[in-house]
């Protein structure tokens, strides 16, 4: 249960004075539904207000506060014209106070002629005038109460910065002094304030770097402690050791000799599988690094040990790709492989379910359908989850509950993840990296071309197809949108079909399974020369004869996603090219991203740069949208403090008595505060 001391923070925002249904709506649009949400709605910047007695050219560009006396009105001739109130300071210097949007009546009421008042705003130079646009107008007492530094917060329509600041002040009043969870020497070394003091200070002075660091570290520590508890719980559980004898692996007719990275990773997995504690390992591999072979070897070890294996894929296309590859590679071994997806019905589905239950099926490949309630395994020993980031912990747990004893788990991702994010998001897993490409994989030449040259690209595509080679053309959207100028896959396919004939196929996520499979099969068989697609082909498509990739509006994609799409070519012996069509107007960040992709095929380097340029919330492009783990810690803080947070969390568990010791009790509070409380009960479960 959540500690009572935190209950005031998890109350709905309506407990604060002045919040009714009307104000609750703009707060909800910002995700501010509880008191704690207001506390953690940190300033993104600040305004320094300079109190002055007289206007000075040196203050142009600064926010100034001063007393003025209105002397004249210069009202526009129309409702759209600006209203100007001419005023003087105590020294006789003139300033124009400007109001846009038909503000003449408002300006007269707010600033009566001859009455001295105090104004505050950004001083600007416009022609011969000093001016302040839409100044705040207040009494001297109100001006005296203005803080010299004012926090700037993200806002929503219907919510002013002043109103939000007042609500946050109420929320801070409800914030208790919490026990200290940071290891004392670490806190002293960084000179961090106490938790509540950091909150108070940061909302009062957004430039307080130590307060911001402290709150970011708290969130990172709670996350790493939760991952450590998950890891400790997993290590205490007892599964079934899987000891293979090598007989099935010896029968494989592999198309190439495994790389050193593959051999090393297979040995790591084999070492995990012979333990009674279930393996929980993450396998990272760049595009084409050979994860499928590693997964196959792991599955064969399970079958050699008398157990069954399951391979879970996020999409039906990828599941069927895996099934076809495994069936081809396992031909001489006698291992039984089956597939189960959401569209498998009737007798075929029943036969698969019976084969799993009686043990006659050794390996099952499929989508989320493989962990539905009706699916029963005789002895599930190993679960392999491909494209790990598309599955939540809950889905992984559903799969692991399909056995009497927890099965071993191998999670794979084809998207190279920066070490910082690996540590923060997969800290409960052991990690293996495939950082070599198998022999035969060709380097891909990448070109960045303006969309103004679309006609030239289409001409080059026609010449490419005339040689008998194949190509992809990727578009961001499925159909035209009134609110977007992005090219649509359907209209692009129609235009290319008009130019190139019936050899153009189209595949996108809204198509039904059989229709999608038919197009993919025709492309794989060479009956289609060009496949126009959305990002549904991002993973799992392997056509060696496809040696050209065109990506339209490439500047709108994430770097890592572009790298994944590029990896669909370069799979055969022919020279491969990826053409990135960019918009005519490019910002500096977009230009830097595309330049990096042009010069590098190293997915891990690209991922690190993607993290730096885009931030952790978007690191994997749209696929990872909404998966940002942190609301207080930014990319730089995560990189700076994730290692210390991980070490501190492990120290708490291994040396300082876990959650039951005094510091552990404080850390338990942190877990609830940052909503990592699902991990609290794990230390004593198992």
PDB file of C-alpha atoms in Angstrom, residues 99-242:
ATOM      1  CA  UNK A  99      -2.252  46.419 -27.558  1.00  0.00           C
ATOM      2  CA  UNK A 100      -3.245  44.325 -30.581  1.00  0.00           C
ATOM      3  CA  UNK A 101      -6.571  42.742 -31.435  1.00  0.00           C
ATOM      4  CA  UNK A 102      -9.006  45.631 -31.093  1.00  0.00           C
ATOM      5  CA  UNK A 103      -7.756  46.598 -27.644  1.00  0.00           C
ATOM      6  CA  UNK A 104      -8.593  50.340 -27.737  1.00  0.00           C
ATOM      7  CA  UNK A 105     -11.437  50.192 -25.228  1.00  0.00           C
ATOM      8  CA  UNK A 106      -9.453  47.808 -23.030  1.00  0.00           C
ATOM      9  CA  UNK A 107      -6.394  50.094 -23.174  1.00  0.00           C
ATOM     10  CA  UNK A 108      -8.397  53.204 -22.188  1.00  0.00           C
ATOM     11  CA  UNK A 109      -9.982  51.422 -19.242  1.00  0.00           C
ATOM     12  CA  UNK A 110      -6.695  49.909 -18.080  1.00  0.00           C
ATOM     13  CA  UNK A 111      -4.577  53.059 -18.480  1.00  0.00           C
ATOM     14  CA  UNK A 112      -6.512  56.286 -17.768  1.00  0.00           C
ATOM     15  CA  UNK A 113      -4.677  59.436 -18.819  1.00  0.00           C
ATOM     16  CA  UNK A 114      -2.767  61.175 -16.064  1.00  0.00           C
ATOM     17  CA  UNK A 115      -2.926  58.286 -13.568  1.00  0.00           C
ATOM     18  CA  UNK A 116       0.452  56.822 -12.654  1.00  0.00           C
ATOM     19  CA  UNK A 117       0.643  53.011 -12.647  1.00  0.00           C
ATOM     20  CA  UNK A 118       3.264  50.295 -12.874  1.00  0.00           C
ATOM     21  CA  UNK A 119       3.817  48.283 -16.064  1.00  0.00           C
ATOM     22  CA  UNK A 120       6.011  45.285 -16.791  1.00  0.00           C
ATOM     23  CA  UNK A 121       7.008  43.744 -20.102  1.00  0.00           C
ATOM     24  CA  UNK A 122       9.701  43.312 -22.713  1.00  0.00           C
ATOM     25  CA  UNK A 123      11.201  46.638 -23.808  1.00  0.00           C
ATOM     26  CA  UNK A 124      11.613  46.871 -27.587  1.00  0.00           C
ATOM     27  CA  UNK A 125      12.648  49.426 -30.218  1.00  0.00           C
ATOM     28  CA  UNK A 126      10.175  50.016 -33.087  1.00  0.00           C
ATOM     29  CA  UNK A 127      11.109  52.823 -35.500  1.00  0.00           C
ATOM     30  CA  UNK A 128      11.693  55.876 -33.327  1.00  0.00           C
ATOM     31  CA  UNK A 129       9.689  54.485 -30.406  1.00  0.00           C
ATOM     32  CA  UNK A 130      10.572  52.524 -27.312  1.00  0.00           C
ATOM     33  CA  UNK A 131       7.605  50.218 -26.791  1.00  0.00           C
ATOM     34  CA  UNK A 132       6.212  47.419 -24.625  1.00  0.00           C
ATOM     35  CA  UNK A 133       3.668  45.129 -26.305  1.00  0.00           C
ATOM     36  CA  UNK A 134       0.787  43.944 -24.091  1.00  0.00           C
ATOM     37  CA  UNK A 135       2.379  44.996 -20.805  1.00  0.00           C
ATOM     38  CA  UNK A 136       1.162  43.747 -17.471  1.00  0.00           C
ATOM     39  CA  UNK A 137      -0.470  46.664 -15.654  1.00  0.00           C
ATOM     40  CA  UNK A 138      -0.569  46.630 -11.845  1.00  0.00           C
ATOM     41  CA  UNK A 139      -0.579  48.688  -8.719  1.00  0.00           C
ATOM     42  CA  UNK A 140       2.646  49.497  -6.935  1.00  0.00           C
ATOM     43  CA  UNK A 141       1.808  46.934  -4.250  1.00  0.00           C
ATOM     44  CA  UNK A 142       1.250  44.252  -6.902  1.00  0.00           C
ATOM     45  CA  UNK A 143       4.513  45.213  -8.577  1.00  0.00           C
ATOM     46  CA  UNK A 144       6.370  45.001  -5.278  1.00  0.00           C
ATOM     47  CA  UNK A 145       5.107  41.433  -4.885  1.00  0.00           C
ATOM     48  CA  UNK A 146       6.447  40.363  -8.289  1.00  0.00           C
ATOM     49  CA  UNK A 147       9.337  37.885  -7.978  1.00  0.00           C
ATOM     50  CA  UNK A 148      12.554  39.035  -9.681  1.00  0.00           C
ATOM     51  CA  UNK A 149      12.608  35.716 -11.528  1.00  0.00           C
ATOM     52  CA  UNK A 150       9.330  34.252 -12.794  1.00  0.00           C
ATOM     53  CA  UNK A 151       8.972  30.621 -13.829  1.00  0.00           C
ATOM     54  CA  UNK A 152       7.702  29.811 -17.330  1.00  0.00           C
ATOM     55  CA  UNK A 153       5.576  26.639 -17.553  1.00  0.00           C
ATOM     56  CA  UNK A 154       4.040  24.675 -20.431  1.00  0.00           C
ATOM     57  CA  UNK A 155       0.448  25.961 -20.692  1.00  0.00           C
ATOM     58  CA  UNK A 156      -2.847  24.982 -22.265  1.00  0.00           C
ATOM     59  CA  UNK A 157      -5.646  27.128 -23.670  1.00  0.00           C
ATOM     60  CA  UNK A 158      -7.683  28.528 -20.803  1.00  0.00           C
ATOM     61  CA  UNK A 159      -4.816  28.461 -18.306  1.00  0.00           C
ATOM     62  CA  UNK A 160      -2.518  31.414 -17.633  1.00  0.00           C
ATOM     63  CA  UNK A 161       0.986  31.181 -16.236  1.00  0.00           C
ATOM     64  CA  UNK A 162      -0.002  33.221 -13.183  1.00  0.00           C
ATOM     65  CA  UNK A 163      -2.958  30.919 -12.430  1.00  0.00           C
ATOM     66  CA  UNK A 164      -0.851  27.789 -12.860  1.00  0.00           C
ATOM     67  CA  UNK A 165       1.897  29.156 -10.618  1.00  0.00           C
ATOM     68  CA  UNK A 166      -0.690  29.828  -7.897  1.00  0.00           C
ATOM     69  CA  UNK A 167      -1.980  26.255  -8.128  1.00  0.00           C
ATOM     70  CA  UNK A 168       1.558  24.857  -7.973  1.00  0.00           C
ATOM     71  CA  UNK A 169       2.157  26.975  -4.864  1.00  0.00           C
ATOM     72  CA  UNK A 170      -0.888  25.289  -3.268  1.00  0.00           C
ATOM     73  CA  UNK A 171       0.438  21.883  -4.285  1.00  0.00           C
ATOM     74  CA  UNK A 172       3.813  22.641  -2.679  1.00  0.00           C
ATOM     75  CA  UNK A 173       2.033  23.536   0.568  1.00  0.00           C
ATOM     76  CA  UNK A 174       0.654  19.982   0.619  1.00  0.00           C
ATOM     77  CA  UNK A 175       4.066  18.420  -0.028  1.00  0.00           C
ATOM     78  CA  UNK A 176       5.451  16.778   3.131  1.00  0.00           C
ATOM     79  CA  UNK A 177       9.078  16.464   4.196  1.00  0.00           C
ATOM     80  CA  UNK A 178      10.001  12.962   3.064  1.00  0.00           C
ATOM     81  CA  UNK A 179      12.692  10.690   4.540  1.00  0.00           C
ATOM     82  CA  UNK A 180      15.983  10.711   2.630  1.00  0.00           C
ATOM     83  CA  UNK A 181      16.544   7.826   0.195  1.00  0.00           C
ATOM     84  CA  UNK A 182      19.780   8.955  -1.474  1.00  0.00           C
ATOM     85  CA  UNK A 183      22.979   7.397  -0.113  1.00  0.00           C
ATOM     86  CA  UNK A 184      24.422  10.136   2.193  1.00  0.00           C
ATOM     87  CA  UNK A 185      27.916  10.388   0.686  1.00  0.00           C
ATOM     88  CA  UNK A 186      26.474  10.623  -2.846  1.00  0.00           C
ATOM     89  CA  UNK A 187      24.138  13.446  -1.852  1.00  0.00           C
ATOM     90  CA  UNK A 188      26.932  15.282  -0.048  1.00  0.00           C
ATOM     91  CA  UNK A 189      29.263  14.934  -3.029  1.00  0.00           C
ATOM     92  CA  UNK A 190      26.732  16.582  -5.342  1.00  0.00           C
ATOM     93  CA  UNK A 191      25.544  19.116  -2.736  1.00  0.00           C
ATOM     94  CA  UNK A 192      21.909  18.288  -3.435  1.00  0.00           C
ATOM     95  CA  UNK A 193      19.133  19.781  -1.285  1.00  0.00           C
ATOM     96  CA  UNK A 194      16.454  17.674   0.430  1.00  0.00           C
ATOM     97  CA  UNK A 195      13.565  16.526  -1.783  1.00  0.00           C
ATOM     98  CA  UNK A 196      10.996  19.095  -0.652  1.00  0.00           C
ATOM     99  CA  UNK A 197      13.559  21.902  -0.590  1.00  0.00           C
ATOM    100  CA  UNK A 198      14.487  21.071  -4.178  1.00  0.00           C
ATOM    101  CA  UNK A 199      10.831  21.343  -5.258  1.00  0.00           C
ATOM    102  CA  UNK A 200      10.328  24.663  -3.487  1.00  0.00           C
ATOM    103  CA  UNK A 201      13.559  26.086  -4.878  1.00  0.00           C
ATOM    104  CA  UNK A 202      13.080  24.967  -8.471  1.00  0.00           C
ATOM    105  CA  UNK A 203       9.562  26.378  -8.783  1.00  0.00           C
ATOM    106  CA  UNK A 204      10.795  29.657  -7.238  1.00  0.00           C
ATOM    107  CA  UNK A 205      14.039  29.806  -9.220  1.00  0.00           C
ATOM    108  CA  UNK A 206      14.014  27.650 -12.380  1.00  0.00           C
ATOM    109  CA  UNK A 207      17.745  28.325 -12.817  1.00  0.00           C
ATOM    110  CA  UNK A 208      18.597  26.303  -9.674  1.00  0.00           C
ATOM    111  CA  UNK A 209      20.679  23.549 -11.308  1.00  0.00           C
ATOM    112  CA  UNK A 210      21.246  21.579  -8.095  1.00  0.00           C
ATOM    113  CA  UNK A 211      17.521  21.389  -7.359  1.00  0.00           C
ATOM    114  CA  UNK A 212      16.819  20.216 -10.914  1.00  0.00           C
ATOM    115  CA  UNK A 213      19.588  17.606 -10.706  1.00  0.00           C
ATOM    116  CA  UNK A 214      18.243  16.309  -7.393  1.00  0.00           C
ATOM    117  CA  UNK A 215      14.711  15.763  -8.712  1.00  0.00           C
ATOM    118  CA  UNK A 216      15.995  14.132 -11.910  1.00  0.00           C
ATOM    119  CA  UNK A 217      18.207  11.807  -9.879  1.00  0.00           C
ATOM    120  CA  UNK A 218      15.287  10.832  -7.616  1.00  0.00           C
ATOM    121  CA  UNK A 219      13.289   9.680 -10.623  1.00  0.00           C
ATOM    122  CA  UNK A 220      16.240   7.770 -12.082  1.00  0.00           C
ATOM    123  CA  UNK A 221      16.943   6.132  -8.715  1.00  0.00           C
ATOM    124  CA  UNK A 222      13.321   4.992  -8.308  1.00  0.00           C
ATOM    125  CA  UNK A 223      13.394   3.517 -11.817  1.00  0.00           C
ATOM    126  CA  UNK A 224      16.685   1.695 -11.309  1.00  0.00           C
ATOM    127  CA  UNK A 225      15.599   0.407  -7.897  1.00  0.00           C
ATOM    128  CA  UNK A 226      12.432  -1.007  -9.461  1.00  0.00           C
ATOM    129  CA  UNK A 227      14.472  -2.719 -12.179  1.00  0.00           C
ATOM    130  CA  UNK A 228      16.869  -4.090  -9.546  1.00  0.00           C
ATOM    131  CA  UNK A 229      13.947  -5.535  -7.584  1.00  0.00           C
ATOM    132  CA  UNK A 230      12.596  -7.168 -10.747  1.00  0.00           C
ATOM    133  CA  UNK A 231      16.041  -8.610 -11.433  1.00  0.00           C
ATOM    134  CA  UNK A 232      16.466  -9.876  -7.858  1.00  0.00           C
ATOM    135  CA  UNK A 233      13.045 -11.503  -7.972  1.00  0.00           C
ATOM    136  CA  UNK A 234      13.834 -13.187 -11.287  1.00  0.00           C
ATOM    137  CA  UNK A 235      17.098 -14.577  -9.934  1.00  0.00           C
ATOM    138  CA  UNK A 236      15.353 -16.111  -6.921  1.00  0.00           C
ATOM    139  CA  UNK A 237      12.753 -17.916  -8.969  1.00  0.00           C
ATOM    140  CA  UNK A 238      13.430 -21.504  -9.901  1.00  0.00           C
ATOM    141  CA  UNK A 239      12.948 -22.609 -13.449  1.00  0.00           C
ATOM    142  CA  UNK A 240      14.075 -25.681 -15.355  1.00  0.00           C
ATOM    143  CA  UNK A 241      17.703 -25.914 -16.497  1.00  0.00           C
ATOM    144  CA  UNK A 242      17.954 -26.609 -20.228  1.00  0.00           C
TER     145      UNK A 242
END
